[in-house]
């Protein structure tokens, strides 16, 4: 798929000028690789591309990213990144990281709590979720620009339900000398290190104040403020003139106490209007700290089977109280706030660069692991929800991404879609170094890990599925994904999501990798005729015990797959061992999948379809709009392009003992030499089960639409088949039972 447009943060890396997605109607672009049906390729009518239609569309800019008034710079989309562009300094904050100081107990919110998704900080929001939504002090973006002899600041929050709930303080050190300013922020914040603050700006949305510690500076100077609730933005016009100097900035957020004109203090326990989580630690009243660079908030795992490594990691394990840390990118923030020293987190803003309009993207990472944000097309409310269609609401959602060191915009890039397990986050598998090495670096591929709207990923149904494809669309827009080289995989619930994603949209994927994932619906297995499946399970896995059900079902269908059963492996052992080379080699051995295969099998299941979100599970390759009969639950189409001159390939099964990556038994099926028929007919064969109607795109087959077409159907119901081609569109009845006819398209 071609780039649709480039974010400014990436333009500097690539020099790309943008482009347009493939034209699905004229046959231009990657989906135009169908066989020659006797028509000029430019005249072919080809089916819509696989997956949701919005994969081929530009997403509208989400309100928090929109510019009004003097603001011009595009968002950076990379958490912890900063840049000078369009006369503005822009910092992209981490989101859903607003947990404050480490107080001895991690916070418990709807998106935190488990060993693989706990927070570093321990603050609790007030229990009035309609106002605070577990996310009211979460900084999304900071930007500043010069405005004559004043400064304009724009602060964007991830959640803003009320205009005057959040308190934001900006501390400025104008001379780099801690002895000339104050360390005490005031406003109930106290000291957060030897910062030497010369100016302090505090806003609560509907108002703001400027106080100065420098000699001769006026106290309590008024600041012009405006609040945009639709965009979650606060704009400040501040009577400060830095000239061409560089001023160091700090930023903290909390909750506003209007009676005290201060940040709300942290109580032991939260109530309806006051935050809690102090645990006798007297933490600062700060939920989020700005200007943390992407490399200042690492994440990773402390699990290791080697005894020496356990000892080496013991101090970190005790500090973070978890076998995994930083998954919400707040670990170092939490420790810094617990020490009451945020001096490491600052932005040295060069106002000469702003004055000259210089562009500088040197603090936007170009490769390696990053966390990014995208703007959703759909509105699920704001904040973090206890009960609803999603856990992480809001128009801006996070994802994890690995960018290989040799990444280039010159050619489309392969991508591995990594779906995280239940009770985890988008950073789960990105913390496994060899996984990134094998599926990212060695393949020169991107590895994308969506959050899927929460730790449970809504089991990759409904809004969870939507998030996966919205994130994929966003990454294609920025990085130019090669959709001809797309793999999907994940552990546990992510393995379940893998089967659902590749089964619902098989034409998108070259292969699927399910790790300790349990069993799957037969209807999903049906759709993997052209998607090889790799299954790894552990004999000692008591959470998702290994079964051979999927293996046997794939054997019955004659589908390519391999099941690896590992003795002694439990639910997380593969994650701990971190050895994936055989998996990469297996999936890469198949090469690109056919764009329009001669034999298509697809079972449509409307249970989790959401047309209002652009999600439908009713098409694959050259079949679309498969409608299930009114008295059926699912509808299955088995379609054969008889003019291709092919038959079902011969197969070979195997069972082997292997020791790479560890001792296991591998059982599977491979296709051997394809079977070619000496005599081919210009025909179409359809076997329909529980189907009311289906559309067949003939220009994507080998059928010559200028000639008479033989159509053979077998159907459990009276059905309608719509034939579409550049030569015309025609409906053909497929009565219950078997029938055959010859037609000529009008």
PDB file of C-alpha atoms in Angstrom, residues 169-354:
ATOM      1  CA  UNK A 169       2.252  24.068  36.401  1.00  0.00           C
ATOM      2  CA  UNK A 170       5.091  25.140  34.112  1.00  0.00           C
ATOM      3  CA  UNK A 171       8.373  25.986  35.820  1.00  0.00           C
ATOM      4  CA  UNK A 172      10.976  28.031  33.929  1.00  0.00           C
ATOM      5  CA  UNK A 173      14.678  28.397  34.695  1.00  0.00           C
ATOM      6  CA  UNK A 174      15.847  31.304  32.542  1.00  0.00           C
ATOM      7  CA  UNK A 175      19.562  31.333  33.425  1.00  0.00           C
ATOM      8  CA  UNK A 176      20.544  27.751  34.235  1.00  0.00           C
ATOM      9  CA  UNK A 177      21.550  28.820  37.746  1.00  0.00           C
ATOM     10  CA  UNK A 178      19.713  27.045  40.560  1.00  0.00           C
ATOM     11  CA  UNK A 179      20.857  29.643  43.100  1.00  0.00           C
ATOM     12  CA  UNK A 180      18.964  32.495  41.454  1.00  0.00           C
ATOM     13  CA  UNK A 181      15.511  30.987  41.499  1.00  0.00           C
ATOM     14  CA  UNK A 182      13.256  29.022  43.799  1.00  0.00           C
ATOM     15  CA  UNK A 183      12.947  25.294  44.308  1.00  0.00           C
ATOM     16  CA  UNK A 184       9.465  25.570  45.788  1.00  0.00           C
ATOM     17  CA  UNK A 185       6.755  25.604  43.159  1.00  0.00           C
ATOM     18  CA  UNK A 186       4.128  26.866  45.573  1.00  0.00           C
ATOM     19  CA  UNK A 187       0.487  25.979  44.974  1.00  0.00           C
ATOM     20  CA  UNK A 188       0.834  22.994  47.317  1.00  0.00           C
ATOM     21  CA  UNK A 189       3.398  21.292  45.089  1.00  0.00           C
ATOM     22  CA  UNK A 190       6.477  21.901  47.210  1.00  0.00           C
ATOM     23  CA  UNK A 191      10.007  21.170  46.036  1.00  0.00           C
ATOM     24  CA  UNK A 192      10.704  18.723  43.212  1.00  0.00           C
ATOM     25  CA  UNK A 193      14.479  19.046  43.092  1.00  0.00           C
ATOM     26  CA  UNK A 194      17.002  21.866  42.870  1.00  0.00           C
ATOM     27  CA  UNK A 195      15.393  23.435  39.816  1.00  0.00           C
ATOM     28  CA  UNK A 196      16.093  27.148  40.304  1.00  0.00           C
ATOM     29  CA  UNK A 197      12.741  28.284  38.928  1.00  0.00           C
ATOM     30  CA  UNK A 198      12.648  31.926  37.871  1.00  0.00           C
ATOM     31  CA  UNK A 199       9.037  31.856  36.645  1.00  0.00           C
ATOM     32  CA  UNK A 200       6.116  29.597  37.506  1.00  0.00           C
ATOM     33  CA  UNK A 201       2.967  29.484  35.412  1.00  0.00           C
ATOM     34  CA  UNK A 202      -0.053  27.720  36.877  1.00  0.00           C
ATOM     35  CA  UNK A 203      -3.309  27.210  35.018  1.00  0.00           C
ATOM     36  CA  UNK A 204      -6.550  25.503  35.944  1.00  0.00           C
ATOM     37  CA  UNK A 205      -8.118  25.936  32.533  1.00  0.00           C
ATOM     38  CA  UNK A 206     -10.478  28.791  33.223  1.00  0.00           C
ATOM     39  CA  UNK A 207      -7.714  30.885  34.758  1.00  0.00           C
ATOM     40  CA  UNK A 208      -3.966  31.134  35.191  1.00  0.00           C
ATOM     41  CA  UNK A 209      -1.289  32.985  37.144  1.00  0.00           C
ATOM     42  CA  UNK A 210       2.361  33.886  36.610  1.00  0.00           C
ATOM     43  CA  UNK A 211       4.669  34.226  39.594  1.00  0.00           C
ATOM     44  CA  UNK A 212       8.345  35.115  39.374  1.00  0.00           C
ATOM     45  CA  UNK A 213      11.251  34.618  41.761  1.00  0.00           C
ATOM     46  CA  UNK A 214      13.597  36.974  39.948  1.00  0.00           C
ATOM     47  CA  UNK A 215      14.438  40.355  41.435  1.00  0.00           C
ATOM     48  CA  UNK A 216      12.192  43.117  40.172  1.00  0.00           C
ATOM     49  CA  UNK A 217       9.659  40.765  38.627  1.00  0.00           C
ATOM     50  CA  UNK A 218       6.025  41.338  39.475  1.00  0.00           C
ATOM     51  CA  UNK A 219       4.141  38.665  41.410  1.00  0.00           C
ATOM     52  CA  UNK A 220       0.801  37.233  40.377  1.00  0.00           C
ATOM     53  CA  UNK A 221       0.768  38.642  36.864  1.00  0.00           C
ATOM     54  CA  UNK A 222      -2.403  37.863  34.953  1.00  0.00           C
ATOM     55  CA  UNK A 223      -2.385  35.484  32.018  1.00  0.00           C
ATOM     56  CA  UNK A 224      -4.932  35.355  29.221  1.00  0.00           C
ATOM     57  CA  UNK A 225      -6.470  31.873  28.998  1.00  0.00           C
ATOM     58  CA  UNK A 226      -8.918  30.063  26.766  1.00  0.00           C
ATOM     59  CA  UNK A 227     -10.275  26.525  26.982  1.00  0.00           C
ATOM     60  CA  UNK A 228     -11.417  24.345  24.095  1.00  0.00           C
ATOM     61  CA  UNK A 229     -13.340  21.407  25.574  1.00  0.00           C
ATOM     62  CA  UNK A 230     -13.912  19.809  22.188  1.00  0.00           C
ATOM     63  CA  UNK A 231     -10.163  19.599  21.573  1.00  0.00           C
ATOM     64  CA  UNK A 232      -9.060  19.207  25.231  1.00  0.00           C
ATOM     65  CA  UNK A 233      -6.811  22.245  24.773  1.00  0.00           C
ATOM     66  CA  UNK A 234      -5.838  25.120  27.062  1.00  0.00           C
ATOM     67  CA  UNK A 235      -4.179  28.160  25.473  1.00  0.00           C
ATOM     68  CA  UNK A 236      -2.174  30.650  27.512  1.00  0.00           C
ATOM     69  CA  UNK A 237      -0.822  34.054  26.511  1.00  0.00           C
ATOM     70  CA  UNK A 238       1.976  34.852  28.961  1.00  0.00           C
ATOM     71  CA  UNK A 239       3.710  38.260  29.384  1.00  0.00           C
ATOM     72  CA  UNK A 240       7.248  36.871  29.155  1.00  0.00           C
ATOM     73  CA  UNK A 241       9.829  37.752  26.507  1.00  0.00           C
ATOM     74  CA  UNK A 242      12.795  35.360  26.243  1.00  0.00           C
ATOM     75  CA  UNK A 243      14.426  37.130  23.306  1.00  0.00           C
ATOM     76  CA  UNK A 244      16.822  34.695  21.645  1.00  0.00           C
ATOM     77  CA  UNK A 245      17.709  32.853  24.832  1.00  0.00           C
ATOM     78  CA  UNK A 246      17.262  29.212  25.794  1.00  0.00           C
ATOM     79  CA  UNK A 247      14.993  28.671  28.786  1.00  0.00           C
ATOM     80  CA  UNK A 248      14.704  25.388  30.640  1.00  0.00           C
ATOM     81  CA  UNK A 249      11.107  24.277  31.155  1.00  0.00           C
ATOM     82  CA  UNK A 250       9.584  21.795  33.604  1.00  0.00           C
ATOM     83  CA  UNK A 251       5.935  20.729  33.704  1.00  0.00           C
ATOM     84  CA  UNK A 252       3.718  18.862  36.172  1.00  0.00           C
ATOM     85  CA  UNK A 253       0.000  18.145  36.282  1.00  0.00           C
ATOM     86  CA  UNK A 254      -2.435  17.487  39.106  1.00  0.00           C
ATOM     87  CA  UNK A 255      -5.973  18.295  40.177  1.00  0.00           C
ATOM     88  CA  UNK A 256      -7.116  21.826  41.010  1.00  0.00           C
ATOM     89  CA  UNK A 257      -8.414  22.873  44.414  1.00  0.00           C
ATOM     90  CA  UNK A 258     -10.295  26.102  43.716  1.00  0.00           C
ATOM     91  CA  UNK A 259     -10.804  26.937  47.396  1.00  0.00           C
ATOM     92  CA  UNK A 260      -7.083  26.796  48.143  1.00  0.00           C
ATOM     93  CA  UNK A 261      -5.910  27.910  44.682  1.00  0.00           C
ATOM     94  CA  UNK A 262      -3.560  24.937  44.754  1.00  0.00           C
ATOM     95  CA  UNK A 263      -2.999  21.392  43.581  1.00  0.00           C
ATOM     96  CA  UNK A 264      -5.192  18.980  45.533  1.00  0.00           C
ATOM     97  CA  UNK A 265      -3.226  17.139  48.199  1.00  0.00           C
ATOM     98  CA  UNK A 266      -3.042  13.349  48.045  1.00  0.00           C
ATOM     99  CA  UNK A 267      -5.081  11.678  50.791  1.00  0.00           C
ATOM    100  CA  UNK A 268      -4.686   8.141  52.071  1.00  0.00           C
ATOM    101  CA  UNK A 269      -7.862   7.108  50.255  1.00  0.00           C
ATOM    102  CA  UNK A 270      -9.667   8.833  47.435  1.00  0.00           C
ATOM    103  CA  UNK A 271     -13.178  10.161  47.857  1.00  0.00           C
ATOM    104  CA  UNK A 272     -15.552  11.752  45.375  1.00  0.00           C
ATOM    105  CA  UNK A 273     -13.507  14.938  44.972  1.00  0.00           C
ATOM    106  CA  UNK A 274     -10.061  14.248  46.431  1.00  0.00           C
ATOM    107  CA  UNK A 275      -7.275  12.000  45.152  1.00  0.00           C
ATOM    108  CA  UNK A 276      -5.802   9.199  47.251  1.00  0.00           C
ATOM    109  CA  UNK A 277      -2.976   6.699  47.377  1.00  0.00           C
ATOM    110  CA  UNK A 278      -0.562   8.408  49.789  1.00  0.00           C
ATOM    111  CA  UNK A 279       0.151   5.234  51.802  1.00  0.00           C
ATOM    112  CA  UNK A 280       1.858   7.365  54.488  1.00  0.00           C
ATOM    113  CA  UNK A 281       4.456   8.500  51.929  1.00  0.00           C
ATOM    114  CA  UNK A 282       3.393  12.166  51.576  1.00  0.00           C
ATOM    115  CA  UNK A 283       3.792  12.118  47.781  1.00  0.00           C
ATOM    116  CA  UNK A 284       3.713  15.336  45.758  1.00  0.00           C
ATOM    117  CA  UNK A 285       0.261  16.131  44.315  1.00  0.00           C
ATOM    118  CA  UNK A 286       1.491  15.377  40.801  1.00  0.00           C
ATOM    119  CA  UNK A 287      -0.015  12.795  38.453  1.00  0.00           C
ATOM    120  CA  UNK A 288       2.037  13.402  35.307  1.00  0.00           C
ATOM    121  CA  UNK A 289       5.440  14.928  34.543  1.00  0.00           C
ATOM    122  CA  UNK A 290       6.159  16.482  31.179  1.00  0.00           C
ATOM    123  CA  UNK A 291       9.325  16.544  29.069  1.00  0.00           C
ATOM    124  CA  UNK A 292      10.275  12.916  29.700  1.00  0.00           C
ATOM    125  CA  UNK A 293      12.150  11.783  26.619  1.00  0.00           C
ATOM    126  CA  UNK A 294      11.304   8.468  25.003  1.00  0.00           C
ATOM    127  CA  UNK A 295      14.656   7.066  26.172  1.00  0.00           C
ATOM    128  CA  UNK A 296      14.007   8.159  29.771  1.00  0.00           C
ATOM    129  CA  UNK A 297      11.050   5.816  30.216  1.00  0.00           C
ATOM    130  CA  UNK A 298      12.297   2.339  29.313  1.00  0.00           C
ATOM    131  CA  UNK A 299      10.248  -0.774  29.855  1.00  0.00           C
ATOM    132  CA  UNK A 300      11.148  -4.400  30.074  1.00  0.00           C
ATOM    133  CA  UNK A 301      10.971  -7.705  31.863  1.00  0.00           C
ATOM    134  CA  UNK A 302      12.817  -8.959  34.919  1.00  0.00           C
ATOM    135  CA  UNK A 303      11.893 -12.597  34.331  1.00  0.00           C
ATOM    136  CA  UNK A 304      14.781 -14.905  33.584  1.00  0.00           C
ATOM    137  CA  UNK A 305      15.402 -18.572  34.243  1.00  0.00           C
ATOM    138  CA  UNK A 306      19.137 -18.188  34.898  1.00  0.00           C
ATOM    139  CA  UNK A 307      19.796 -18.047  38.676  1.00  0.00           C
ATOM    140  CA  UNK A 308      22.567 -15.470  38.273  1.00  0.00           C
ATOM    141  CA  UNK A 309      20.230 -13.230  36.292  1.00  0.00           C
ATOM    142  CA  UNK A 310      17.575 -13.523  39.002  1.00  0.00           C
ATOM    143  CA  UNK A 311      20.109 -12.233  41.531  1.00  0.00           C
ATOM    144  CA  UNK A 312      21.221  -9.463  39.178  1.00  0.00           C
ATOM    145  CA  UNK A 313      17.608  -8.367  38.705  1.00  0.00           C
ATOM    146  CA  UNK A 314      16.623  -8.632  42.365  1.00  0.00           C
ATOM    147  CA  UNK A 315      17.142  -4.931  43.125  1.00  0.00           C
ATOM    148  CA  UNK A 316      15.028  -3.893  40.140  1.00  0.00           C
ATOM    149  CA  UNK A 317      12.402  -6.481  41.041  1.00  0.00           C
ATOM    150  CA  UNK A 318      12.149  -5.055  44.556  1.00  0.00           C
ATOM    151  CA  UNK A 319      12.051  -1.486  43.237  1.00  0.00           C
ATOM    152  CA  UNK A 320       9.315  -2.074  40.688  1.00  0.00           C
ATOM    153  CA  UNK A 321       7.591  -4.886  42.636  1.00  0.00           C
ATOM    154  CA  UNK A 322       6.795  -6.654  39.397  1.00  0.00           C
ATOM    155  CA  UNK A 323       8.369  -9.153  36.995  1.00  0.00           C
ATOM    156  CA  UNK A 324       7.669  -6.598  34.269  1.00  0.00           C
ATOM    157  CA  UNK A 325       7.982  -2.861  34.524  1.00  0.00           C
ATOM    158  CA  UNK A 326       7.286   0.323  32.636  1.00  0.00           C
ATOM    159  CA  UNK A 327       4.514  -1.042  30.437  1.00  0.00           C
ATOM    160  CA  UNK A 328       2.636   2.247  30.876  1.00  0.00           C
ATOM    161  CA  UNK A 329       5.921   4.195  30.461  1.00  0.00           C
ATOM    162  CA  UNK A 330       5.736   5.674  33.953  1.00  0.00           C
ATOM    163  CA  UNK A 331       8.381   3.717  35.907  1.00  0.00           C
ATOM    164  CA  UNK A 332      11.029   6.445  36.075  1.00  0.00           C
ATOM    165  CA  UNK A 333       8.407   9.136  36.561  1.00  0.00           C
ATOM    166  CA  UNK A 334       7.080   7.219  39.565  1.00  0.00           C
ATOM    167  CA  UNK A 335      10.531   6.839  41.112  1.00  0.00           C
ATOM    168  CA  UNK A 336      11.457  10.491  40.482  1.00  0.00           C
ATOM    169  CA  UNK A 337       8.269  11.745  42.121  1.00  0.00           C
ATOM    170  CA  UNK A 338       8.814   9.411  45.065  1.00  0.00           C
ATOM    171  CA  UNK A 339      12.263  11.033  45.502  1.00  0.00           C
ATOM    172  CA  UNK A 340      10.711  14.453  44.858  1.00  0.00           C
ATOM    173  CA  UNK A 341      13.305  15.187  42.205  1.00  0.00           C
ATOM    174  CA  UNK A 342      12.209  15.662  38.588  1.00  0.00           C
ATOM    175  CA  UNK A 343      15.331  17.542  37.527  1.00  0.00           C
ATOM    176  CA  UNK A 344      16.081  14.967  34.817  1.00  0.00           C
ATOM    177  CA  UNK A 345      12.816  15.749  33.026  1.00  0.00           C
ATOM    178  CA  UNK A 346      13.077  19.095  31.295  1.00  0.00           C
ATOM    179  CA  UNK A 347      13.030  20.822  27.916  1.00  0.00           C
ATOM    180  CA  UNK A 348      15.685  23.380  27.024  1.00  0.00           C
ATOM    181  CA  UNK A 349      13.650  25.479  24.608  1.00  0.00           C
ATOM    182  CA  UNK A 350      15.748  27.506  22.183  1.00  0.00           C
ATOM    183  CA  UNK A 351      13.796  30.641  21.336  1.00  0.00           C
ATOM    184  CA  UNK A 352      16.311  31.619  18.659  1.00  0.00           C
ATOM    185  CA  UNK A 353      15.210  28.521  16.708  1.00  0.00           C
ATOM    186  CA  UNK A 354      11.586  29.524  17.189  1.00  0.00           C
TER     187      UNK A 354
END
